[in-house]
């Protein structure tokens, strides 16, 4: 396919790398000549001069299979910042009258409304809104990765009006990036990302914000819990302002629910009658919501057994550990290195299916690893 | 040393395992005979009959070096649930008139006040409040680990009244668990844990709580951001109710500050004048707080370079990866496996010091690993 990408930031450049690797003809366009050239230099696609290309596209004497792919793209992907996406989509529908036009913006309802205001009905059928659920804390083409979309959900918001062949093109392109296609109504998508992405972002930022003026001796008590809750607080304010503005209504509605529960907790902390029950309820409702989050690979939540191994922080030790685990024939479902404070030691939590936990622990102990797991220590000393 | 541990849950049993491994004589006591026996069976120490022991301790004809260590412990550690800790500390000061008495409760000011109400001045000098910053999402002796305290901060709240020899005993015991000792005023400790532990816990629970009634198709969009923010939402409501109650004033004060900022965000989401600036400010303040969290090993925050490697989810692949990394002589500062959705593929983020990022990438690419890092891909194709 001939794919023309408008906007060569993290998502646009990553898409170009992914599709180029699959043999598609990718052309690039960006309002910033530097950003455009950088993405091309990184191998994300071929830079075109939009003016020349559009002149060619408008010229009926130039055949549709002209050597310049940007003149007649099969798909135009709008990967600009969200606040200009509607305008760029409308222009693309006009400039490329045969192409399917899609986008990668993380909010869909408001964008679709904005596009509807700019574009009339028959044109609109060629627009299919998308949201690949991929990103990094870094931004720009320099952070692009050809596998950014691999194994990530790629949401497609088509409707009954969408022609099947155009939908098929977008699905094929999304699948060629390695993503898993998911069809959702724009409103359901926006409600979902408010809960699973936008509200967690705001709350993570608010928790981190409380540390701004804390003395360093207080912050030195930070543990893995705080690090996990605030990891995404490092995200880009400019991009997030656009995302939150675009999904303001849904995000506000979830935040208001959250504030009601927060007010209950604040009230309970005055320690009046019934406060114990209210505090316990707040944590228990969190348990309930937490249990609904799907496990790895989109499967239903699974409780894995966690084996914690003490690993000296020297080169080669992780290699030895994972070689030993591999030699035992054990498949690792997940792992995490815990940050140690004050000394050069790591604790590695390895998640495995519960049935092989004991086998793994016995195997690693016999290879000299320290596993402070009492259940097996007991067997070893009994 | 002879150490008597009262309360054989996760912390008490883990402490017994850690101190026993260092050759200390550990005795155990719990109001639940089952919990007490379980901890002893797991190797955490020797069960004593408190009544017999106390009779012996009170008998002046029995020498201080009697065979039964519980009669004359050097240190008594109170590791009960926080809501009974003050009473148990007071009893221990009375029952063991020569011992240093300490505890592991996660809130210090209120506990010290409660102990002061129960105990008179000369006795009080033998009490030294502690808080080892260690724990797990699991509870009970069955989850105990002899290395639970390894490389964790162990906060000691002594004051000018504390005799140096007793303080020295507690420091020696804490260091023998592998923990890093930290001296803090009880109020500073409580203000710190409100910010770095208690408020993150509440907020994590509140975010997870919003998922309780979300349709599964919405939750299927969950990514690593949500998983990180809500990991600790799986924690035990009973224990957390006691912790929050014990530190209610400090936690409430931080939550009220957080609510003020939340109200600003909710207001800004009405998209009136100035809303863009307010939203950007909320995320930017989060950046600022996030940047203050110390890095691994308690060092100042360091920005590591992250190399992302695509790893098929089959046994032995992690082994191969970490062997290859080890063969390159590269020290891994941190790593994380990213959850994939819908397919059997993992993405492993390996953090290294920036100076060796390129060497690592070139090395791994030459060994056939997929690294979607554009910077090197460019060099490879240029």
XYZ file of C-alpha atoms in Angstrom:
764
model
C 0.000 0.000 0.000
C 0.952 3.621 -0.467
C 0.670 5.319 2.915
C 1.092 9.051 3.399
C 1.763 10.142 6.984
C 1.093 13.737 8.020
C 2.874 14.580 11.262
C 6.256 12.981 11.992
C 6.380 12.911 15.780
C 6.711 9.759 17.891
C 3.592 8.065 16.488
C 3.922 9.160 12.856
C 7.598 8.240 12.633
C 7.065 4.923 14.442
C 4.229 4.083 12.047
C 6.478 4.913 9.084
C 9.218 2.614 10.424
C 6.727 -0.206 11.060
C 5.015 0.016 7.665
C 8.272 0.517 5.763
C 9.607 -2.675 7.329
C 6.546 -4.479 5.914
C 7.273 -3.222 2.396
C 4.684 -0.473 2.198
C 5.542 2.742 0.335
C 5.594 5.427 2.999
C 5.728 9.173 2.400
C 6.074 11.796 5.119
C 4.904 15.350 5.620
C 5.263 17.723 8.569
C 4.804 21.462 9.044
C 8.303 21.451 10.531
C 10.861 20.810 7.758
C 13.390 19.734 10.420
C 11.063 17.186 12.013
C 10.128 15.885 8.559
C 13.755 15.479 7.494
C 14.710 13.857 10.803
C 11.989 11.225 10.421
C 13.116 10.538 6.850
C 16.765 10.267 7.948
C 15.710 7.780 10.600
C 14.214 5.613 7.853
C 10.523 6.353 8.536
C 9.732 7.145 4.901
C 10.294 9.469 1.976
C 9.855 13.219 2.256
C 7.617 14.786 -0.346
C 7.002 18.374 -1.213
C 3.277 18.654 -0.584
C 2.779 21.528 -3.048
C 4.329 19.657 -5.969
C 2.556 16.450 -5.058
C -0.818 18.115 -4.766
C -0.332 19.794 -8.127
C 0.385 16.369 -9.592
C -2.607 14.835 -7.796
C -4.870 17.549 -9.214
C -3.512 17.070 -12.751
C -5.759 14.621 -14.663
C -2.974 13.900 -17.166
C -0.888 12.196 -14.435
C -1.780 8.533 -14.035
C -2.883 7.207 -10.619
C 0.120 4.849 -10.560
C 2.549 7.725 -10.958
C 6.049 7.153 -9.669
C 5.474 9.567 -6.797
C 3.469 7.618 -4.219
C 2.360 10.659 -2.212
C 0.259 11.928 -5.111
C -2.125 8.984 -4.891
C -1.871 7.365 -1.483
C -4.201 4.527 -0.566
C -4.260 5.730 3.033
C -3.459 9.086 4.598
C -2.657 8.881 8.306
C -3.002 12.107 10.274
C -0.556 11.902 13.184
C -0.419 15.568 14.151
C -0.931 16.942 17.662
C -4.607 16.436 18.632
C -5.518 20.138 18.585
C -4.978 20.468 14.827
C -6.062 16.965 13.829
C -9.609 17.898 12.700
C -8.392 20.615 10.366
C -5.656 18.387 8.910
C -8.112 15.497 8.403
C -10.494 17.819 6.553
C -7.671 19.079 4.331
C -6.493 15.540 3.643
C -9.995 14.448 2.569
C -10.003 17.341 0.120
C -6.398 17.026 -1.105
C -6.513 13.236 -1.642
C -9.995 12.599 -3.080
C -9.481 8.853 -3.495
C -7.627 8.028 -0.294
C -8.927 6.587 2.947
C -8.058 9.050 5.720
C -7.398 7.918 9.266
C -5.736 9.355 12.384
C -4.094 8.273 15.628
C -5.534 10.827 18.086
C -6.255 9.573 21.582
C -9.723 11.140 21.867
C -12.391 10.285 19.307
C -15.876 11.786 19.921
C -14.913 15.449 19.932
C -12.579 14.971 16.972
C -15.320 13.278 14.931
C -17.678 16.166 15.730
C -15.052 18.677 14.669
C -14.405 16.805 11.403
C -18.179 16.661 10.736
C -18.351 20.437 11.007
C -15.652 20.827 8.360
C -16.511 18.047 5.900
C -19.703 17.083 4.071
C -21.279 13.628 4.057
C -19.902 11.726 1.022
C -16.353 12.840 1.881
C -16.857 11.826 5.501
C -17.296 8.156 4.528
C -13.603 8.046 3.684
C -12.587 9.039 7.208
C -12.072 6.265 9.778
C -10.949 7.391 13.240
C -8.336 5.261 14.999
C -6.421 5.218 18.247
C -3.401 2.951 18.566
C -2.881 2.604 22.342
C 0.860 3.079 22.165
C 3.227 5.714 23.391
C 6.297 6.476 25.410
C 7.242 9.049 27.999
C 9.641 10.424 25.346
C 8.356 12.295 22.306
C 9.438 13.184 18.773
C 10.726 11.146 15.834
C 13.995 10.595 17.686
C 12.097 8.360 20.143
C 10.338 6.440 17.343
C 10.336 2.637 17.384
C 9.307 0.350 14.532
C 7.725 -1.966 17.138
C 5.915 0.741 19.094
C 2.538 -0.755 18.161
C 3.465 -4.405 18.577
C 0.914 -6.258 20.711
C -0.892 -3.006 21.595
C -4.616 -2.463 21.096
C -5.380 -0.463 17.919
C -8.885 0.932 18.350
C -10.902 1.518 15.155
C -14.029 3.681 15.403
C -15.912 2.846 12.226
C -19.713 2.973 11.839
C -22.428 1.584 9.536
C -21.580 4.208 6.887
C -17.967 3.029 6.611
C -17.371 1.226 3.283
C -16.096 -2.316 3.913
C -13.144 -1.993 1.533
C -11.843 1.152 3.252
C -12.299 -0.432 6.662
C -10.391 -3.475 5.367
C -7.482 -1.246 4.295
C -7.226 0.368 7.715
C -7.423 -3.014 9.473
C -4.701 -4.408 7.205
C -2.444 -1.431 7.906
C -2.997 -1.633 11.664
C -2.284 -5.365 11.695
C 0.897 -4.836 9.693
C 2.248 -2.755 12.583
C 1.823 -5.764 14.862
C -1.096 -4.209 16.752
C -4.268 -6.021 17.852
C -7.315 -4.447 16.210
C -10.316 -3.608 18.394
C -13.594 -2.069 17.178
C -15.222 0.433 19.538
C -17.850 3.142 19.398
C -16.158 6.570 19.802
C -18.108 7.338 23.008
C -17.218 3.976 24.570
C -13.597 4.534 23.574
C -13.518 7.961 25.203
C -15.193 6.740 28.388
C -12.687 3.874 28.511
C -9.549 5.974 28.061
C -10.841 8.461 30.648
C -10.840 5.627 33.210
C -7.807 3.584 32.137
C -5.502 6.356 30.954
C -6.510 10.005 31.478
C -7.647 9.844 35.118
C -4.649 7.677 36.165
C -2.403 10.299 34.499
C -3.959 13.215 36.407
C -3.930 11.388 39.714
C -0.335 10.245 39.263
C 0.634 13.874 38.589
C -1.269 15.069 41.675
C 0.476 12.534 43.954
C 3.889 13.492 42.561
C 3.034 17.174 42.957
C 2.739 16.704 46.736
C 6.460 15.836 46.802
C 7.579 19.195 45.376
C 8.299 20.779 48.725
C 8.963 17.672 50.847
C 12.409 17.714 52.498
C 14.850 15.254 50.921
C 14.990 13.194 54.141
C 11.256 12.595 53.776
C 11.563 11.633 50.112
C 14.389 9.216 50.985
C 11.690 6.903 52.406
C 10.211 6.461 48.918
C 9.630 2.839 48.007
C 8.418 0.854 45.024
C 4.770 1.743 45.717
C 5.390 5.456 45.227
C 7.601 4.827 42.204
C 4.866 2.792 40.513
C 2.084 5.266 41.290
C 4.107 8.230 39.984
C 5.971 6.726 36.994
C 3.674 8.375 34.425
C 3.882 11.705 36.281
C 6.964 12.261 34.097
C 4.762 12.711 30.999
C 4.695 15.746 28.694
C 2.431 18.618 29.873
C 1.869 19.997 26.354
C 0.563 16.762 24.882
C -1.503 15.937 27.964
C -3.166 19.327 27.998
C -4.443 18.609 24.486
C -5.560 15.089 25.375
C -7.394 16.205 28.533
C -9.000 19.133 26.734
C -10.194 16.782 23.997
C -11.812 14.377 26.447
C -12.756 16.953 29.075
C -16.340 15.828 29.674
C -15.585 12.140 30.241
C -12.500 12.837 32.357
C -14.358 15.403 34.452
C -17.176 12.955 35.105
C -14.804 10.236 36.370
C -12.826 12.764 38.433
C -16.030 13.976 40.092
C -16.858 10.391 41.109
C -13.312 9.996 42.386
C -13.553 13.267 44.325
C -16.727 12.074 46.041
C -14.836 9.015 47.299
C -11.832 11.179 48.209
C -14.082 13.465 50.262
C -15.394 10.416 52.124
C -11.826 9.402 52.968
C -10.898 12.938 54.062
C -14.029 13.025 56.219
C -13.263 9.610 57.709
C -9.768 10.817 58.638
C -11.400 13.183 61.160
C -11.885 9.868 63.002
C -15.538 10.448 63.915
C -18.057 7.605 64.342
C -17.978 5.088 61.493
C -14.585 6.254 60.223
C -12.991 2.802 60.423
C -15.697 1.333 58.214
C -15.372 4.134 55.661
C -11.585 3.767 55.405
C -11.820 -0.018 55.084
C -14.479 0.413 52.392
C -12.286 2.780 50.358
C -9.417 0.272 50.273
C -11.806 -2.667 49.643
C -13.446 -0.903 46.664
C -9.948 -0.417 45.292
C -9.330 -4.181 45.661
C -12.522 -4.806 43.706
C -11.572 -2.491 40.834
C -7.993 -3.793 40.799
C -9.206 -7.388 40.399
C -10.965 -6.451 37.146
C -7.806 -5.346 35.331
C -6.913 -8.018 32.783
C -3.634 -9.919 33.049
C -0.867 -10.153 30.514
C -1.750 -10.831 26.870
C -5.295 -9.558 27.479
C -6.276 -12.753 29.277
C -8.508 -12.636 32.341
C -6.638 -11.724 35.530
C -4.451 -14.575 36.725
C -2.766 -14.777 40.072
C 0.793 -15.797 39.419
C 3.119 -17.080 42.088
C 5.941 -14.640 42.736
C 9.427 -15.928 43.542
C 11.795 -13.280 44.905
C 15.495 -13.797 44.272
C 18.317 -11.734 45.765
C 20.707 -10.616 43.018
C 24.034 -8.833 43.571
C 24.192 -5.716 41.414
C 27.158 -6.755 39.261
C 27.407 -7.442 35.514
C 26.446 -10.935 34.515
C 24.327 -11.822 37.548
C 20.993 -11.333 35.784
C 22.359 -13.365 32.913
C 23.257 -16.182 35.289
C 19.857 -15.979 36.956
C 17.841 -16.120 33.753
C 20.109 -18.808 32.310
C 19.479 -20.911 35.410
C 15.718 -20.274 35.161
C 15.813 -21.213 31.482
C 17.770 -24.393 32.230
C 14.961 -25.400 34.594
C 12.537 -25.142 31.635
C 10.465 -22.523 33.450
C 8.544 -19.856 31.504
C 8.637 -16.443 33.165
C 5.266 -14.668 32.996
C 6.519 -11.388 34.357
C 9.453 -10.029 36.264
C 10.419 -6.885 38.084
C 13.596 -5.668 39.709
C 12.969 -3.991 43.016
C 14.958 -0.888 43.772
C 17.200 -1.290 46.737
C 18.118 1.652 48.911
C 21.575 2.219 50.338
C 23.326 -0.837 48.979
C 24.279 -2.659 45.823
C 21.715 -5.414 45.834
C 18.675 -6.072 43.723
C 15.605 -8.132 44.451
C 14.100 -9.729 41.366
C 10.464 -10.805 41.524
C 9.779 -13.535 38.984
C 6.132 -14.417 38.307
C 5.345 -17.972 37.236
C 2.233 -20.144 37.106
C 1.626 -21.378 40.655
C 2.066 -25.055 39.711
C 5.786 -24.647 39.023
C 6.679 -22.260 41.854
C 8.072 -24.968 44.129
C 10.067 -26.597 41.338
C 11.578 -23.223 40.441
C 12.460 -22.404 44.031
C 14.073 -25.785 44.713
C 15.955 -25.557 41.424
C 17.287 -22.061 42.098
C 18.215 -22.828 45.713
C 20.189 -25.846 44.508
C 22.061 -23.531 42.134
C 23.027 -21.294 45.053
C 20.526 -18.441 44.672
C 19.117 -16.760 47.760
C 15.333 -17.049 47.832
C 13.918 -15.751 51.095
C 10.749 -17.824 50.613
C 9.983 -19.464 53.901
C 7.811 -22.288 52.562
C 10.779 -23.964 50.905
C 13.271 -22.952 53.579
C 11.126 -24.924 55.940
C 11.367 -28.008 53.770
C 15.090 -27.464 53.496
C 15.577 -27.286 57.256
C 12.889 -29.717 58.467
C 21.578 -11.209 71.279
C 18.434 -12.641 72.784
C 15.488 -11.176 70.879
C 11.886 -11.778 71.875
C 9.327 -11.032 69.142
C 5.692 -10.398 70.101
C 3.407 -10.785 67.105
C 4.268 -13.351 64.434
C 2.704 -11.912 61.274
C 4.626 -11.007 58.118
C 7.008 -8.575 59.836
C 7.534 -10.483 63.099
C 8.160 -13.806 61.366
C 10.415 -12.218 58.736
C 12.426 -10.550 61.497
C 12.753 -13.888 63.295
C 14.026 -15.548 60.123
C 16.512 -12.736 59.469
C 17.891 -12.603 63.027
C 17.986 -16.393 63.417
C 20.085 -16.619 60.262
C 22.580 -14.216 61.916
C 22.878 -16.425 64.986
C 20.686 -14.482 67.377
C 18.499 -16.384 69.876
C 14.950 -15.625 68.810
C 11.812 -16.415 70.801
C 8.268 -15.879 69.562
C 4.937 -14.999 71.121
C 1.526 -14.375 69.583
C -2.027 -14.167 70.962
C -2.939 -16.729 68.302
C -1.404 -20.115 69.209
C -1.771 -21.192 65.566
C 0.060 -18.148 64.179
C 2.761 -18.580 66.823
C 3.284 -22.262 66.001
C 3.252 -21.596 62.251
C 6.028 -19.000 62.585
C 8.068 -21.417 64.721
C 7.534 -24.238 62.212
C 8.743 -21.922 59.459
C 11.972 -21.446 61.392
C 11.348 -17.914 62.671
C 12.219 -18.773 66.285
C 11.341 -20.737 69.391
C 7.886 -20.619 70.929
C 7.759 -19.835 74.623
C 4.953 -20.009 77.109
C 4.777 -16.404 78.262
C 3.263 -17.275 81.646
C 6.057 -19.673 82.591
C 8.696 -17.344 81.253
C 7.362 -14.357 83.096
C 7.249 -16.346 86.328
C 10.891 -17.215 85.765
C 11.780 -13.633 84.903
C 10.156 -12.420 88.125
C 11.969 -15.055 90.210
C 15.178 -13.500 91.637
C 16.674 -16.974 92.207
C 16.874 -17.579 88.449
C 20.058 -16.195 86.950
C 19.919 -13.667 84.105
C 21.746 -16.115 81.839
C 19.106 -18.790 82.367
C 18.778 -21.358 79.609
C 15.434 -19.961 78.574
C 16.237 -16.879 76.508
C 12.732 -15.413 76.573
C 13.004 -14.813 80.317
C 15.753 -12.242 79.863
C 15.725 -10.902 76.337
C 18.085 -8.104 75.379
C 15.492 -6.708 73.005
C 11.717 -7.168 72.812
C 10.265 -6.346 69.399
C 6.544 -5.581 69.288
C 5.303 -6.588 65.835
C 1.576 -6.705 66.530
C -1.120 -4.966 64.461
C -0.776 -1.192 64.994
C -4.025 -0.771 66.960
C -2.775 -2.836 69.930
C 0.908 -1.884 69.714
C 0.844 0.779 72.483
C -0.711 -1.589 75.019
C 1.681 -4.417 74.121
C 4.697 -2.078 74.330
C 3.596 -0.925 77.797
C 3.172 -4.544 78.955
C 6.548 -5.508 77.544
C 8.281 -2.642 79.407
C 6.697 -3.964 82.590
C 7.211 -7.690 81.952
C 10.849 -7.404 80.858
C 12.321 -4.768 83.201
C 15.847 -5.008 81.757
C 15.085 -5.278 78.076
C 15.120 -2.613 75.383
C 11.655 -2.544 73.817
C 11.101 -1.550 70.190
C 8.362 -1.943 67.574
C 7.842 -1.992 63.813
C 4.624 0.020 63.495
C 4.321 2.241 60.437
C 3.071 5.327 62.307
C 5.157 6.807 65.128
C 3.839 10.052 66.701
C 0.441 8.793 67.809
C 1.941 5.527 69.048
C 4.550 7.363 71.116
C 1.794 9.514 72.647
C -0.239 6.426 73.480
C 2.772 4.718 75.073
C 3.505 7.879 77.109
C -0.007 7.736 78.526
C 0.553 4.168 79.716
C 4.157 4.252 80.893
C 6.066 6.505 83.280
C 9.325 8.289 82.516
C 12.189 5.997 83.627
C 10.525 3.013 81.932
C 9.975 5.038 78.783
C 13.718 5.458 78.213
C 13.885 1.758 77.349
C 11.415 2.182 74.472
C 12.786 3.069 71.017
C 10.203 3.339 68.217
C 11.177 1.923 64.835
C 9.677 1.511 61.391
C 11.337 -0.841 58.936
C 10.009 0.265 55.525
C 9.343 -3.244 54.298
C 6.232 -5.166 53.441
C 4.435 -7.203 50.837
C 0.930 -7.265 49.397
C 0.609 -10.669 51.130
C 0.309 -10.957 54.914
C 0.925 -13.496 57.705
C 3.914 -15.618 58.698
C 3.348 -17.775 55.619
C 4.482 -14.822 53.482
C 7.546 -14.179 55.663
C 10.969 -13.742 54.050
C 14.313 -13.695 55.821
C 15.428 -10.985 53.392
C 12.329 -8.824 53.702
C 14.372 -5.993 55.241
C 17.414 -6.282 53.002
C 18.404 -2.893 51.561
C 15.240 -1.243 52.943
C 15.257 1.870 55.121
C 14.858 1.039 58.852
C 13.713 4.242 60.545
C 14.703 4.694 64.209
C 12.900 7.400 66.210
C 15.147 7.901 69.222
C 15.515 11.173 71.137
C 17.963 12.849 73.571
C 16.628 10.701 76.458
C 17.537 7.455 74.673
C 20.527 5.752 76.374
C 23.341 5.246 73.863
C 23.819 1.552 74.692
C 20.145 0.730 74.086
C 20.163 2.707 70.832
C 23.289 0.785 69.823
C 21.504 -2.534 70.412
C 18.581 -1.545 68.203
C 20.901 -0.274 65.462
C 22.900 -3.519 65.584
C 19.716 -5.598 65.334
C 18.360 -3.535 62.427
C 21.656 -3.761 60.555
C 21.765 -7.519 61.064
C 18.534 -7.798 59.051
C 20.348 -6.166 56.130
C 18.389 -2.908 56.450
C 19.823 0.604 56.114
C 19.350 2.516 59.381
C 17.910 6.041 59.204
C 17.294 8.347 62.200
C 14.189 10.519 62.011
C 12.027 12.544 64.354
C 8.624 10.817 64.744
C 6.740 13.808 63.270
C 9.032 14.013 60.254
C 8.655 10.267 59.809
C 4.863 10.482 59.868
C 4.772 13.451 57.489
C 7.085 11.530 55.159
C 5.117 8.280 55.089
C 1.895 10.251 54.569
C 3.374 11.607 51.336
C 5.416 8.644 50.073
C 3.213 5.771 51.218
C -0.216 6.516 52.723
C -1.507 9.054 50.192
C -0.243 7.021 47.198
C -2.100 4.024 48.704
C -5.409 5.895 49.011
C -5.153 7.440 45.573
C -4.232 4.117 43.966
C -7.322 2.577 45.605
C -9.536 5.449 44.403
C -8.347 5.097 40.788
C -8.930 1.328 40.867
C -12.336 1.877 42.441
C -13.488 3.770 39.322
C -13.056 0.531 37.333
C -15.579 -1.443 39.403
C -18.488 -0.873 37.046
C -16.621 -0.260 33.786
C -17.648 -2.664 30.985
C -14.972 -5.262 30.217
C -14.465 -3.856 26.695
C -13.443 -0.573 28.329
C -11.069 -2.267 30.753
C -9.488 -4.198 27.857
C -7.754 -0.928 26.894
C -5.780 -0.998 30.162
C -2.070 -0.452 29.644
C 1.070 -0.374 31.745
C 0.288 3.102 33.081
C -2.918 1.936 34.750
C -1.254 -1.256 36.005
C 1.522 0.730 37.670
C -0.786 3.307 39.236
C -3.095 0.624 40.672
C -0.658 -2.138 41.694
C -0.861 -1.312 45.410
C -4.670 -1.075 45.215
C -4.508 -4.839 45.914
C -3.429 -4.173 49.526
C -5.195 -5.387 52.682
C -8.091 -3.147 53.866
C -7.808 -4.239 57.516
C -4.155 -3.337 57.920
C -4.526 -0.103 55.949
C -7.454 1.049 58.025
C -5.221 0.830 61.098
C -2.325 2.588 59.379
C -4.505 5.421 58.064
C -6.248 5.828 61.405
C -2.883 6.032 63.141
C -1.595 8.768 60.819
C -4.954 10.421 60.170
C -3.899 14.029 60.730
C -0.851 13.969 58.427
C -2.635 11.985 55.718
C -5.672 14.254 55.864
C -3.494 17.344 55.511
C -1.768 16.007 52.371
C -5.092 14.805 50.918
C -6.611 18.255 51.416
C -3.724 19.809 49.456
C -4.216 17.174 46.783
C -7.967 17.864 46.667
C -7.314 21.567 46.108
C -5.238 20.704 43.043
C -7.855 18.140 41.944
C -10.568 20.803 42.190
C -8.488 23.058 39.948
C -8.226 20.285 37.359
C -11.958 19.528 37.555
C -12.666 23.238 37.166
C -10.270 23.523 34.231
C -12.050 20.620 32.500
C -15.102 22.896 32.125
C -12.840 24.456 29.476
C -13.435 28.061 30.484
C -10.824 30.811 30.076
C -7.367 29.821 31.292
C -8.181 26.100 31.360
C -5.280 25.131 29.100
C -2.796 26.805 31.422
C -4.289 25.148 34.498
C -4.166 21.670 32.962
C -0.594 22.149 31.758
C 0.366 23.391 35.230
C -1.109 20.296 36.918
C 0.952 17.952 34.747
C 4.064 20.156 35.038
C 3.863 20.213 38.853
C 3.705 16.426 38.685
C 6.887 16.414 36.581
C 8.552 18.566 39.235
C 7.580 16.261 42.109
C 8.478 13.156 40.106
C 11.987 14.465 39.441
C 12.638 14.620 43.204
C 12.155 10.883 43.799
C 15.568 9.305 44.361
C 16.869 6.663 41.998
C 17.959 3.125 42.740
C 20.166 2.490 45.787
C 19.070 5.792 47.314
C 21.306 7.778 44.951
C 20.118 11.054 43.462
C 17.774 10.592 40.497
C 19.654 9.425 37.414
C 18.278 9.329 33.937
C 19.166 5.933 32.563
C 19.008 5.101 28.899
C 16.298 2.546 28.196
C 16.826 -0.126 25.546
C 13.664 -1.972 24.538
C 14.080 -5.519 23.277
C 11.357 -7.651 21.735
C 11.300 -11.073 23.410
C 9.172 -14.044 22.298
C 7.255 -15.414 25.273
C 8.861 -18.882 25.334
C 11.024 -20.573 27.966
C 14.687 -19.745 27.740
C 14.376 -16.503 25.793
C 14.975 -14.274 28.824
C 17.898 -16.487 29.727
C 19.366 -15.988 26.260
C 18.777 -12.254 26.437
C 20.425 -11.747 29.815
C 23.272 -14.089 28.918
C 23.908 -12.003 25.799
C 23.760 -8.788 27.852
C 26.147 -10.291 30.388
C 28.537 -11.416 27.645
C 28.681 -7.782 26.505
C 29.887 -6.858 30.021
C 26.942 -4.506 30.511
C 25.505 -3.861 33.986
C 21.714 -3.651 34.023
C 20.466 -0.873 36.328
C 16.816 -1.811 36.057
C 14.540 -3.797 33.831
C 10.865 -4.258 33.244
C 8.792 -6.578 31.114
C 5.969 -4.781 29.430
C 2.665 -6.594 29.257
C 1.571 -7.374 25.752
C -2.081 -7.626 24.841
C -3.492 -10.232 22.472
C -0.281 -12.005 21.536
C 2.605 -13.983 22.941
C 5.309 -11.361 22.864
C 7.062 -9.437 25.571
C 8.859 -6.140 25.435
C 11.733 -5.909 27.887
C 12.946 -2.444 28.862
C 16.536 -2.597 30.065
C 17.926 0.528 31.781
C 21.645 1.186 31.514
C 23.925 4.179 32.039
C 23.616 6.338 28.911
C 27.302 5.957 27.979
C 26.914 2.268 27.124
C 23.495 2.375 25.443
C 24.879 2.364 21.911
C 27.357 -0.429 22.640
C 24.549 -2.535 24.125
C 22.231 -1.928 21.183
C 24.873 -2.730 18.571
C 25.872 -5.829 20.516
C 22.325 -7.127 20.848
C 21.436 -6.360 17.224
C 24.494 -8.327 16.121
C 23.245 -11.253 18.199
C 19.927 -11.161 16.361
C 17.714 -9.356 18.910
C 15.008 -6.995 17.706
C 15.554 -3.510 19.124
C 13.167 -0.985 17.642
C 15.493 1.875 18.572
C 15.671 4.181 15.593
C 18.996 5.839 16.433
C 20.959 2.658 15.828
C 18.747 1.416 13.023
C 19.746 4.580 11.236
C 23.440 3.855 11.695
C 22.869 0.317 10.545
C 21.151 1.397 7.338
C 23.069 4.596 6.540
